[in-house]
mmCIF file of C-alpha atoms in Angstrom:
data_model
loop_
_atom_site.group_PDB
_atom_site.id
_atom_site.type_symbol
_atom_site.label_atom_id
_atom_site.label_comp_id
_atom_site.label_asym_id
_atom_site.label_seq_id
_atom_site.Cartn_x
_atom_site.Cartn_y
_atom_site.Cartn_z
ATOM 1 C CA UNK A 59 -24.484 -20.144 37.820
ATOM 2 C CA UNK A 60 -24.207 -16.691 39.026
ATOM 3 C CA UNK A 61 -23.532 -17.499 42.664
ATOM 4 C CA UNK A 62 -20.499 -19.233 41.700
ATOM 5 C CA UNK A 63 -18.449 -16.616 40.447
ATOM 6 C CA UNK A 64 -15.770 -15.828 39.975
ATOM 7 C CA UNK A 65 -14.899 -18.949 37.921
ATOM 8 C CA UNK A 66 -11.491 -20.689 38.183
ATOM 9 C CA UNK A 67 -10.562 -21.492 34.964
ATOM 10 C CA UNK A 68 -7.299 -23.671 34.321
ATOM 11 C CA UNK A 69 -5.232 -22.788 31.709
ATOM 12 C CA UNK A 70 -2.683 -25.090 29.653
ATOM 13 C CA UNK A 71 0.973 -24.753 30.816
ATOM 14 C CA UNK A 72 2.052 -25.041 27.363
ATOM 15 C CA UNK A 73 0.473 -22.535 25.405
ATOM 16 C CA UNK A 74 -1.563 -20.719 28.003
ATOM 17 C CA UNK A 75 -4.708 -21.223 26.464
ATOM 18 C CA UNK A 76 -7.777 -22.769 28.282
ATOM 19 C CA UNK A 77 -7.349 -26.454 27.281
ATOM 20 C CA UNK A 78 -10.310 -26.409 25.232
ATOM 21 C CA UNK A 79 -8.554 -24.129 22.933
ATOM 22 C CA UNK A 80 -5.635 -26.229 22.721
ATOM 23 C CA UNK A 81 -6.259 -27.731 19.510
ATOM 24 C CA UNK A 82 -5.880 -24.670 17.838
ATOM 25 C CA UNK A 83 -2.817 -23.593 19.155
ATOM 26 C CA UNK A 84 -0.297 -25.339 17.422
ATOM 27 C CA UNK A 85 1.162 -27.280 19.647
ATOM 28 C CA UNK A 86 -1.564 -29.786 20.373
ATOM 29 C CA UNK A 87 0.357 -32.700 21.193
ATOM 30 C CA UNK A 88 2.119 -31.154 23.592
ATOM 31 C CA UNK A 89 -0.897 -29.698 25.385
ATOM 32 C CA UNK A 90 -2.631 -33.017 25.300
ATOM 33 C CA UNK A 91 0.392 -34.524 27.186
ATOM 34 C CA UNK A 92 0.352 -31.812 29.781
ATOM 35 C CA UNK A 93 -3.420 -31.989 30.201
ATOM 36 C CA UNK A 94 -2.949 -35.876 30.768
ATOM 37 C CA UNK A 95 -0.596 -35.464 32.923
ATOM 38 C CA UNK A 96 -1.812 -32.640 35.569
ATOM 39 C CA UNK A 97 -5.352 -32.785 34.878
ATOM 40 C CA UNK A 98 -6.357 -36.422 33.903
ATOM 41 C CA UNK A 99 -10.315 -35.793 34.400
ATOM 42 C CA UNK A 100 -9.986 -32.898 32.162
ATOM 43 C CA UNK A 101 -8.017 -34.553 29.636
ATOM 44 C CA UNK A 102 -10.417 -37.370 29.685
ATOM 45 C CA UNK A 103 -13.414 -35.228 29.142
ATOM 46 C CA UNK A 104 -11.840 -33.132 26.115
ATOM 47 C CA UNK A 105 -9.966 -36.036 24.352
ATOM 48 C CA UNK A 106 -12.190 -38.957 24.454
ATOM 49 C CA UNK A 107 -13.063 -40.545 21.218
ATOM 50 C CA UNK A 108 -16.799 -39.135 21.567
ATOM 51 C CA UNK A 109 -15.496 -35.569 21.719
ATOM 52 C CA UNK A 110 -13.284 -35.711 19.173
ATOM 53 C CA UNK A 111 -15.857 -37.130 16.996
ATOM 54 C CA UNK A 112 -18.451 -34.546 17.717
ATOM 55 C CA UNK A 113 -15.875 -31.922 16.940
ATOM 56 C CA UNK A 114 -15.641 -33.257 13.309
ATOM 57 C CA UNK A 115 -19.149 -34.006 12.689
ATOM 58 C CA UNK A 116 -20.410 -30.403 13.232
ATOM 59 C CA UNK A 117 -18.150 -29.265 10.069
ATOM 60 C CA UNK A 118 -18.494 -30.020 6.691
ATOM 61 C CA UNK A 119 -16.247 -32.464 4.975
ATOM 62 C CA UNK A 120 -14.534 -29.782 3.067
ATOM 63 C CA UNK A 121 -14.202 -27.084 5.715
ATOM 64 C CA UNK A 122 -12.695 -30.126 7.893
ATOM 65 C CA UNK A 123 -10.000 -30.826 5.547
ATOM 66 C CA UNK A 124 -9.019 -27.334 5.477
ATOM 67 C CA UNK A 125 -9.055 -27.130 8.919
ATOM 68 C CA UNK A 126 -6.773 -29.943 8.999
ATOM 69 C CA UNK A 127 -4.516 -28.746 6.772
ATOM 70 C CA UNK A 128 -4.124 -25.479 8.437
ATOM 71 C CA UNK A 129 -3.814 -27.139 11.861
ATOM 72 C CA UNK A 130 -0.831 -29.156 10.453
ATOM 73 C CA UNK A 131 0.778 -26.206 8.997
ATOM 74 C CA UNK A 132 0.566 -24.227 12.119
ATOM 75 C CA UNK A 133 1.987 -26.971 13.855
ATOM 76 C CA UNK A 134 4.880 -27.367 11.605
ATOM 77 C CA UNK A 135 5.699 -23.922 11.678
ATOM 78 C CA UNK A 136 5.711 -23.583 15.516
ATOM 79 C CA UNK A 137 7.961 -26.756 15.678
ATOM 80 C CA UNK A 138 10.342 -25.138 13.123
ATOM 81 C CA UNK A 139 10.490 -21.819 15.016
ATOM 82 C CA UNK A 140 11.394 -23.594 18.324
ATOM 83 C CA UNK A 141 13.960 -25.556 16.581
ATOM 84 C CA UNK A 142 15.493 -22.476 15.408
ATOM 85 C CA UNK A 143 15.444 -20.764 18.600
ATOM 86 C CA UNK A 144 17.130 -23.606 20.388
ATOM 87 C CA UNK A 145 19.739 -23.861 17.401
ATOM 88 C CA UNK A 146 20.397 -20.181 17.982
ATOM 89 C CA UNK A 147 20.548 -20.264 21.588
ATOM 90 C CA UNK A 148 22.887 -23.141 21.409
ATOM 91 C CA UNK A 149 25.291 -21.683 19.014
ATOM 92 C CA UNK A 150 25.524 -18.007 20.259
ATOM 93 C CA UNK A 151 27.783 -16.875 22.822
ATOM 94 C CA UNK A 152 27.723 -14.097 25.311
ATOM 95 C CA UNK A 153 30.897 -12.113 25.107
ATOM 96 C CA UNK A 154 32.324 -10.450 28.204
ATOM 97 C CA UNK A 155 35.190 -8.142 27.252
ATOM 98 C CA UNK A 156 37.368 -6.224 29.668
ATOM 99 C CA UNK A 157 38.345 -3.361 27.865
ATOM 100 C CA UNK A 158 41.202 -1.232 29.448
ATOM 101 C CA UNK A 159 40.247 2.493 29.526
ATOM 102 C CA UNK A 160 43.262 4.230 31.188
ATOM 103 C CA UNK A 161 45.997 2.114 32.704
ATOM 104 C CA UNK A 162 44.215 0.706 35.808
ATOM 105 C CA UNK A 163 40.635 1.661 34.962
ATOM 106 C CA UNK A 164 38.450 -0.928 33.037
ATOM 107 C CA UNK A 165 35.197 -1.139 31.336
ATOM 108 C CA UNK A 166 33.377 -4.283 30.944
ATOM 109 C CA UNK A 167 31.205 -4.833 27.920
ATOM 110 C CA UNK A 168 28.738 -7.419 27.494
ATOM 111 C CA UNK A 169 27.569 -8.260 24.003
ATOM 112 C CA UNK A 170 25.279 -11.374 22.592
ATOM 113 C CA UNK A 171 22.186 -11.099 25.498
ATOM 114 C CA UNK A 172 19.579 -10.946 22.967
ATOM 115 C CA UNK A 173 19.820 -14.310 21.597
ATOM 116 C CA UNK A 174 18.844 -15.678 24.823
ATOM 117 C CA UNK A 175 15.643 -13.546 24.959
ATOM 118 C CA UNK A 176 16.715 -11.072 27.483
ATOM 119 C CA UNK A 177 15.722 -7.663 27.356
ATOM 120 C CA UNK A 178 18.922 -5.726 26.990
ATOM 121 C CA UNK A 179 17.463 -2.360 28.550
ATOM 122 C CA UNK A 180 16.473 -4.305 31.841
ATOM 123 C CA UNK A 181 19.617 -6.370 32.107
ATOM 124 C CA UNK A 182 21.574 -3.436 32.029
ATOM 125 C CA UNK A 183 19.502 -1.605 34.580
ATOM 126 C CA UNK A 184 19.972 -4.851 36.779
ATOM 127 C CA UNK A 185 23.666 -4.684 36.223
ATOM 128 C CA UNK A 186 23.511 -0.993 37.442
ATOM 129 C CA UNK A 187 21.675 -2.019 40.666
ATOM 130 C CA UNK A 188 23.680 -4.993 41.439
ATOM 131 C CA UNK A 189 27.065 -3.606 40.991
ATOM 132 C CA UNK A 190 26.296 -0.059 41.947
ATOM 133 C CA UNK A 191 27.926 1.392 38.991
ATOM 134 C CA UNK A 192 27.033 3.026 35.665
ATOM 135 C CA UNK A 193 25.564 0.471 33.085
ATOM 136 C CA UNK A 194 24.382 1.847 29.822
ATOM 137 C CA UNK A 195 23.290 0.309 26.740
ATOM 138 C CA UNK A 196 25.641 1.395 23.603
ATOM 139 C CA UNK A 197 24.805 0.638 19.965
ATOM 140 C CA UNK A 198 27.391 -1.363 18.012
ATOM 141 C CA UNK A 199 28.589 -0.138 14.642
ATOM 142 C CA UNK A 200 28.160 -3.357 13.058
ATOM 143 C CA UNK A 201 24.564 -3.311 14.659
ATOM 144 C CA UNK A 202 23.099 -4.698 17.757
ATOM 145 C CA UNK A 203 23.847 -3.313 21.358
ATOM 146 C CA UNK A 204 25.936 -4.460 23.849
ATOM 147 C CA UNK A 205 25.993 -3.261 27.706
ATOM 148 C CA UNK A 206 28.919 -1.288 29.178
ATOM 149 C CA UNK A 207 29.459 -1.553 32.764
ATOM 150 C CA UNK A 208 31.821 0.733 34.371
ATOM 151 C CA UNK A 209 34.451 -1.212 36.470
ATOM 152 C CA UNK A 210 36.323 -4.250 35.950
ATOM 153 C CA UNK A 211 33.384 -6.807 36.588
ATOM 154 C CA UNK A 212 33.895 -9.561 33.900
ATOM 155 C CA UNK A 213 33.882 -12.445 36.571
ATOM 156 C CA UNK A 214 31.187 -10.975 38.604
ATOM 157 C CA UNK A 215 29.015 -10.636 35.589
ATOM 158 C CA UNK A 216 29.506 -14.119 34.415
ATOM 159 C CA UNK A 217 28.633 -15.221 37.689
ATOM 160 C CA UNK A 218 25.400 -12.951 38.008
ATOM 161 C CA UNK A 219 24.375 -14.114 34.749
ATOM 162 C CA UNK A 220 24.495 -17.569 35.245
ATOM 163 C CA UNK A 221 22.833 -17.080 38.607
ATOM 164 C CA UNK A 222 19.869 -14.792 37.979
ATOM 165 C CA UNK A 223 18.770 -16.006 34.135
ATOM 166 C CA UNK A 224 18.521 -19.673 34.110
ATOM 167 C CA UNK A 225 18.296 -19.536 30.319
ATOM 168 C CA UNK A 226 21.568 -19.042 29.942
ATOM 169 C CA UNK A 227 24.201 -21.967 29.965
ATOM 170 C CA UNK A 228 27.424 -21.217 31.463
ATOM 171 C CA UNK A 229 29.477 -22.836 28.525
ATOM 172 C CA UNK A 230 28.006 -20.151 26.406
ATOM 173 C CA UNK A 231 29.769 -17.114 28.323
ATOM 174 C CA UNK A 232 33.069 -15.964 27.018
ATOM 175 C CA UNK A 233 35.610 -13.933 28.544
ATOM 176 C CA UNK A 234 37.669 -11.510 26.455
ATOM 177 C CA UNK A 235 40.338 -9.185 27.412
ATOM 178 C CA UNK A 236 40.721 -6.092 25.211
ATOM 179 C CA UNK A 237 44.061 -4.351 26.114
ATOM 180 C CA UNK A 238 44.791 -0.962 24.903
ATOM 181 C CA UNK A 239 48.067 -1.168 22.926
ATOM 182 C CA UNK A 240 50.808 0.296 25.173
ATOM 183 C CA UNK A 241 53.245 2.777 23.800
ATOM 184 C CA UNK A 242 56.024 0.056 23.148
ATOM 185 C CA UNK A 243 53.379 -2.143 21.208
ATOM 186 C CA UNK A 244 52.215 0.816 19.296
ATOM 187 C CA UNK A 245 55.852 1.731 18.175
ATOM 188 C CA UNK A 246 56.498 -2.273 17.491
ATOM 189 C CA UNK A 247 53.134 -2.281 15.161
ATOM 190 C CA UNK A 248 53.782 0.918 13.422
ATOM 191 C CA UNK A 249 57.481 0.025 12.566
ATOM 192 C CA UNK A 250 56.798 -1.943 9.753
ATOM 193 C CA UNK A 251 54.286 0.073 8.101
ATOM 194 C CA UNK A 252 56.940 2.553 7.977
ATOM 195 C CA UNK B 137 -5.164 -4.740 18.161
ATOM 196 C CA UNK B 138 -2.226 -7.031 19.603
ATOM 197 C CA UNK B 139 -1.579 -9.217 16.839
ATOM 198 C CA UNK B 140 1.935 -9.006 17.487
ATOM 199 C CA UNK B 141 3.896 -9.774 20.649
ATOM 200 C CA UNK B 142 4.037 -6.561 22.399
ATOM 201 C CA UNK B 143 6.263 -5.387 25.798
ATOM 202 C CA UNK B 144 4.944 -3.500 28.595
ATOM 203 C CA UNK B 145 5.834 0.154 28.472
ATOM 204 C CA UNK B 146 5.925 2.189 31.696
ATOM 205 C CA UNK B 147 4.039 1.242 34.500
ATOM 206 C CA UNK B 148 2.882 3.821 36.923
ATOM 207 C CA UNK B 149 0.353 4.084 39.830
ATOM 208 C CA UNK B 150 -3.301 5.306 39.199
ATOM 209 C CA UNK B 151 -4.643 8.283 41.260
ATOM 210 C CA UNK B 152 -7.131 7.521 43.616
ATOM 211 C CA UNK B 153 -9.719 9.908 41.820
ATOM 212 C CA UNK B 154 -8.953 8.313 38.576
ATOM 213 C CA UNK B 155 -9.308 5.011 40.243
ATOM 214 C CA UNK B 156 -12.872 6.083 41.108
ATOM 215 C CA UNK B 157 -13.785 7.400 37.841
ATOM 216 C CA UNK B 158 -12.567 3.858 36.231
ATOM 217 C CA UNK B 159 -14.607 2.028 38.955
ATOM 218 C CA UNK B 160 -17.852 4.245 37.892
ATOM 219 C CA UNK B 161 -17.346 3.758 34.574
ATOM 220 C CA UNK B 162 -16.797 -0.092 34.779
ATOM 221 C CA UNK B 163 -20.062 -0.154 36.743
ATOM 222 C CA UNK B 164 -22.013 2.035 33.945
ATOM 223 C CA UNK B 165 -20.717 -0.063 31.314
ATOM 224 C CA UNK B 166 -21.132 -3.431 32.898
ATOM 225 C CA UNK B 167 -23.794 -3.272 35.359
ATOM 226 C CA UNK B 168 -24.028 -7.041 35.880
ATOM 227 C CA UNK B 169 -20.505 -6.734 37.273
ATOM 228 C CA UNK B 170 -21.971 -4.573 40.462
ATOM 229 C CA UNK B 171 -22.193 -7.580 42.863
ATOM 230 C CA UNK B 172 -18.430 -8.764 42.586
ATOM 231 C CA UNK B 173 -17.159 -4.981 41.952
ATOM 232 C CA UNK B 174 -15.338 -5.195 45.210
ATOM 233 C CA UNK B 175 -13.656 -8.418 44.199
ATOM 234 C CA UNK B 176 -12.485 -7.160 40.609
ATOM 235 C CA UNK B 177 -11.631 -3.279 41.908
ATOM 236 C CA UNK B 178 -11.213 -3.141 45.629
ATOM 237 C CA UNK B 179 -11.826 0.391 46.853
ATOM 238 C CA UNK B 180 -8.667 0.346 49.182
ATOM 239 C CA UNK B 181 -6.436 -1.313 46.664
ATOM 240 C CA UNK B 182 -3.858 0.500 44.501
ATOM 241 C CA UNK B 183 -4.480 -0.127 40.740
ATOM 242 C CA UNK B 184 -1.513 0.112 38.332
ATOM 243 C CA UNK B 185 -1.834 1.638 34.700
ATOM 244 C CA UNK B 186 0.759 0.039 31.932
ATOM 245 C CA UNK B 187 1.077 1.803 29.098
ATOM 246 C CA UNK B 188 1.118 -0.440 25.764
ATOM 247 C CA UNK B 189 2.378 0.392 22.000
ATOM 248 C CA UNK B 190 -0.450 2.019 20.066
ATOM 249 C CA UNK B 191 -1.953 4.090 22.790
ATOM 250 C CA UNK B 192 -3.505 1.205 24.557
ATOM 251 C CA UNK B 193 -3.462 1.413 28.324
ATOM 252 C CA UNK B 194 -3.952 -1.557 30.422
ATOM 253 C CA UNK B 195 -5.367 -1.496 34.136
ATOM 254 C CA UNK B 196 -3.856 -4.187 36.303
ATOM 255 C CA UNK B 197 -4.362 -4.964 39.913
ATOM 256 C CA UNK B 198 -1.404 -6.568 41.547
ATOM 257 C CA UNK B 199 -0.115 -8.081 37.924
ATOM 258 C CA UNK B 200 -3.477 -9.380 37.144
ATOM 259 C CA UNK B 201 -4.345 -7.542 33.878
ATOM 260 C CA UNK B 202 -8.256 -6.324 34.452
ATOM 261 C CA UNK B 203 -9.144 -3.819 31.952
ATOM 262 C CA UNK B 204 -7.388 -2.080 28.719
ATOM 263 C CA UNK B 205 -8.581 0.841 26.889
ATOM 264 C CA UNK B 206 -7.601 2.456 23.652
ATOM 265 C CA UNK B 207 -7.305 6.239 23.830
ATOM 266 C CA UNK B 208 -10.544 7.414 25.396
ATOM 267 C CA UNK B 209 -12.529 4.468 23.745
ATOM 268 C CA UNK B 210 -14.702 1.949 25.824
ATOM 269 C CA UNK B 211 -13.024 -0.041 28.594
ATOM 270 C CA UNK B 212 -12.606 -3.533 27.682
ATOM 271 C CA UNK B 213 -12.262 -6.538 29.751
ATOM 272 C CA UNK B 214 -9.014 -8.808 29.784
ATOM 273 C CA UNK B 215 -9.863 -12.162 28.909
ATOM 274 C CA UNK B 216 -9.026 -13.577 32.242
ATOM 275 C CA UNK B 217 -11.379 -11.222 33.659
ATOM 276 C CA UNK B 218 -14.066 -12.503 31.180
ATOM 277 C CA UNK B 219 -13.291 -15.948 32.074
ATOM 278 C CA UNK B 220 -13.947 -15.490 35.706
ATOM 279 C CA UNK B 221 -17.048 -13.626 35.177
ATOM 280 C CA UNK B 222 -18.603 -14.498 32.112
ATOM 281 C CA UNK B 223 -22.504 -13.746 32.762
ATOM 282 C CA UNK B 224 -21.527 -9.932 33.253
ATOM 283 C CA UNK B 225 -21.157 -9.462 29.752
ATOM 284 C CA UNK B 226 -22.946 -9.302 26.493
ATOM 285 C CA UNK B 227 -22.191 -12.505 24.828
ATOM 286 C CA UNK B 228 -22.456 -13.841 21.292
ATOM 287 C CA UNK B 229 -21.452 -17.362 20.086
ATOM 288 C CA UNK B 230 -19.665 -18.409 16.944
ATOM 289 C CA UNK B 231 -19.943 -21.637 15.226
ATOM 290 C CA UNK B 232 -16.723 -23.828 15.126
ATOM 291 C CA UNK B 233 -15.559 -23.292 11.858
ATOM 292 C CA UNK B 234 -14.745 -19.828 12.768
ATOM 293 C CA UNK B 235 -12.863 -20.286 15.697
ATOM 294 C CA UNK B 236 -9.547 -20.861 14.052
ATOM 295 C CA UNK B 237 -9.832 -17.553 12.409
ATOM 296 C CA UNK B 238 -10.629 -15.943 15.470
ATOM 297 C CA UNK B 239 -7.592 -17.068 17.203
ATOM 298 C CA UNK B 240 -5.571 -16.173 14.459
ATOM 299 C CA UNK B 241 -6.614 -12.683 14.601
ATOM 300 C CA UNK B 242 -9.110 -11.994 11.805
ATOM 301 C CA UNK B 243 -11.970 -9.720 12.356
ATOM 302 C CA UNK B 244 -15.131 -11.431 13.050
ATOM 303 C CA UNK B 245 -17.474 -11.903 10.057
ATOM 304 C CA UNK B 246 -21.465 -11.832 10.418
ATOM 305 C CA UNK B 247 -21.924 -15.434 8.960
ATOM 306 C CA UNK B 248 -19.914 -17.175 11.794
ATOM 307 C CA UNK B 249 -22.625 -15.765 14.088
ATOM 308 C CA UNK B 250 -25.797 -16.269 11.819
ATOM 309 C CA UNK B 251 -25.006 -19.982 10.981
ATOM 310 C CA UNK B 252 -26.387 -22.964 12.981
ATOM 311 C CA UNK B 253 -23.793 -23.138 15.324
ATOM 312 C CA UNK B 254 -23.941 -19.413 16.115
ATOM 313 C CA UNK B 255 -25.958 -17.488 18.442
ATOM 314 C CA UNK B 256 -26.977 -13.888 18.585
ATOM 315 C CA UNK B 257 -29.665 -12.423 20.945
ATOM 316 C CA UNK B 258 -32.839 -13.354 20.008
ATOM 317 C CA UNK B 259 -36.492 -14.298 20.939
ATOM 318 C CA UNK B 260 -36.133 -17.636 19.089
ATOM 319 C CA UNK B 261 -33.607 -19.117 21.009
ATOM 320 C CA UNK B 262 -34.306 -21.879 23.379
ATOM 321 C CA UNK B 263 -35.329 -20.700 27.110
ATOM 322 C CA UNK B 264 -31.473 -21.761 28.205
ATOM 323 C CA UNK B 265 -30.006 -19.940 25.449
ATOM 324 C CA UNK B 266 -32.218 -16.950 25.745
ATOM 325 C CA UNK B 267 -30.774 -16.850 29.580
ATOM 326 C CA UNK B 268 -27.537 -16.899 28.381
ATOM 327 C CA UNK B 269 -27.373 -14.600 25.101
ATOM 328 C CA UNK B 270 -30.391 -12.483 25.742
ATOM 329 C CA UNK B 271 -33.351 -11.376 23.982
ATOM 330 C CA UNK B 272 -32.369 -7.775 22.987
ATOM 331 C CA UNK B 273 -30.543 -6.713 20.097
ATOM 332 C CA UNK B 274 -27.366 -5.472 20.438
ATOM 333 C CA UNK B 275 -26.181 -1.919 18.733
ATOM 334 C CA UNK B 276 -23.198 -1.000 17.007
ATOM 335 C CA UNK B 277 -20.644 -0.062 19.300
ATOM 336 C CA UNK B 278 -21.546 -2.213 22.254
ATOM 337 C CA UNK B 279 -18.453 -4.252 23.898
ATOM 338 C CA UNK B 280 -19.121 -7.987 23.301
ATOM 339 C CA UNK B 281 -17.581 -11.246 24.600
ATOM 340 C CA UNK B 282 -17.379 -13.715 21.802
ATOM 341 C CA UNK B 283 -17.767 -17.641 22.842
ATOM 342 C CA UNK B 284 -17.562 -20.489 20.668
ATOM 343 C CA UNK B 285 -19.539 -23.348 19.808
ATOM 344 C CA UNK B 286 -18.892 -26.717 21.954
ATOM 345 C CA UNK B 287 -16.420 -24.145 24.365
ATOM 346 C CA UNK B 288 -17.242 -22.991 27.905
ATOM 347 C CA UNK B 289 -14.743 -19.974 27.710
ATOM 348 C CA UNK B 290 -14.681 -16.941 25.660
ATOM 349 C CA UNK B 291 -12.177 -16.677 23.134
ATOM 350 C CA UNK B 292 -12.414 -12.956 22.029
ATOM 351 C CA UNK B 293 -13.600 -9.410 23.222
ATOM 352 C CA UNK B 294 -14.376 -6.895 20.591
ATOM 353 C CA UNK B 295 -16.648 -4.058 19.662
ATOM 354 C CA UNK B 296 -19.743 -4.726 17.635
ATOM 355 C CA UNK B 297 -19.382 -2.797 14.120
ATOM 356 C CA UNK B 298 -22.948 -3.830 13.472
ATOM 357 C CA UNK B 299 -25.967 -4.214 15.218
ATOM 358 C CA UNK B 300 -26.973 -7.521 15.668
ATOM 359 C CA UNK B 301 -30.598 -7.150 14.086
ATOM 360 C CA UNK B 302 -28.740 -6.184 10.956
ATOM 361 C CA UNK B 303 -26.382 -8.822 11.193
ATOM 362 C CA UNK B 304 -29.552 -11.571 10.838
ATOM 363 C CA UNK B 305 -30.756 -9.612 7.980
ATOM 364 C CA UNK B 306 -27.596 -9.068 5.993
ATOM 365 C CA UNK B 307 -25.578 -12.255 7.112
ATOM 366 C CA UNK B 308 -22.732 -10.506 5.499
ATOM 367 C CA UNK B 309 -19.435 -8.378 6.279
ATOM 368 C CA UNK B 310 -17.555 -7.397 9.352
ATOM 369 C CA UNK B 311 -19.659 -7.945 12.368
ATOM 370 C CA UNK B 312 -16.989 -7.060 15.142
ATOM 371 C CA UNK B 313 -13.804 -5.433 15.088
ATOM 372 C CA UNK B 314 -11.081 -7.504 16.614
ATOM 373 C CA UNK B 315 -9.972 -6.318 20.114
ATOM 374 C CA UNK B 316 -8.359 -9.056 22.103
ATOM 375 C CA UNK B 317 -8.356 -12.852 21.596
ATOM 376 C CA UNK B 318 -6.967 -15.885 23.113
ATOM 377 C CA UNK B 319 -3.188 -16.194 22.542
ATOM 378 C CA UNK B 320 -2.527 -12.595 21.061
ATOM 379 C CA UNK B 321 0.121 -10.095 22.349
ATOM 380 C CA UNK B 322 -2.019 -8.824 25.470
ATOM 381 C CA UNK B 323 -2.947 -12.524 26.341
ATOM 382 C CA UNK B 324 0.757 -13.710 26.092
ATOM 383 C CA UNK B 325 2.345 -10.550 27.627
ATOM 384 C CA UNK B 326 4.069 -11.070 30.717
ATOM 385 C CA UNK B 327 3.725 -8.337 33.439
#
């Protein structure tokens, strides 16, 4: 055996464990399907009737029941977690806001990225590199964080996001314009208050 | 140690002198890795050090994790490395019932290894098992790889809290500190 090292181990594409441990992972069903698809020979060895029967026979009945219950619980948990994540993903929006800073100067604020499992700090760095401008992570007063990029880049950012991060659907990106109130508007807004 | 998902911190290159020190430390700790050391830690390649939370540092080679270390404790092998070179480490086996606890991050308890499904190094084992698990008792503080009944690959790496001889006598208590197990934060961390 010592001569055959290193051993090449196959890992499950669903739960990343070695396939023999899939049964403890909580996504057993999906793992099994994956294995049957990719490595039919291994699937046959691990999921044949005999193998299953042997697994069960080595435990006492009570322990078996407990393990089974545990497994079901774990599977349910994994399923609901996944569902919830998909839901938040579908409902949440990335908001790209163009903020007027000084007449013809703009900054662009991007918020809502964290719902898609992106690391804000890293994305901010990417923005800075891609657009060659300052990009910083700022805390929002209402909690959460947003990326502020210097310059008017709303459309470029949208394109870049869709292109580089595949997990972001295009429909969930929203462009907003936030204009500083001009003097005339300000005066108009102030009039009723007086 | 890695029950929660972790994210990698700063990554830096390891000095070549430090790299040599790691290499000699690995060889000292795991002498059976000697024939493969050139494959695992090639002299010419540049190792990386990735900082993890809780003062754990992880050594990687071209983004394959190799060893991790808590402060200046023993160097522990990453499970992918254990899977590649299982024979180079001290091995113990747990019974089937214990697997699910180990994989959810519990500390390893002695009964899991003293029961009929488990294996501790001993002279009473069948010759085949003797070859696999050894005959000498291991002392507390040894780095061990935990295998599981009916499985070929290891499921956990940890440090013994109790000598194996003591374990056999007492059959109780914590046997091994949970280090790194399949599916934990270190395992699922993307580099």
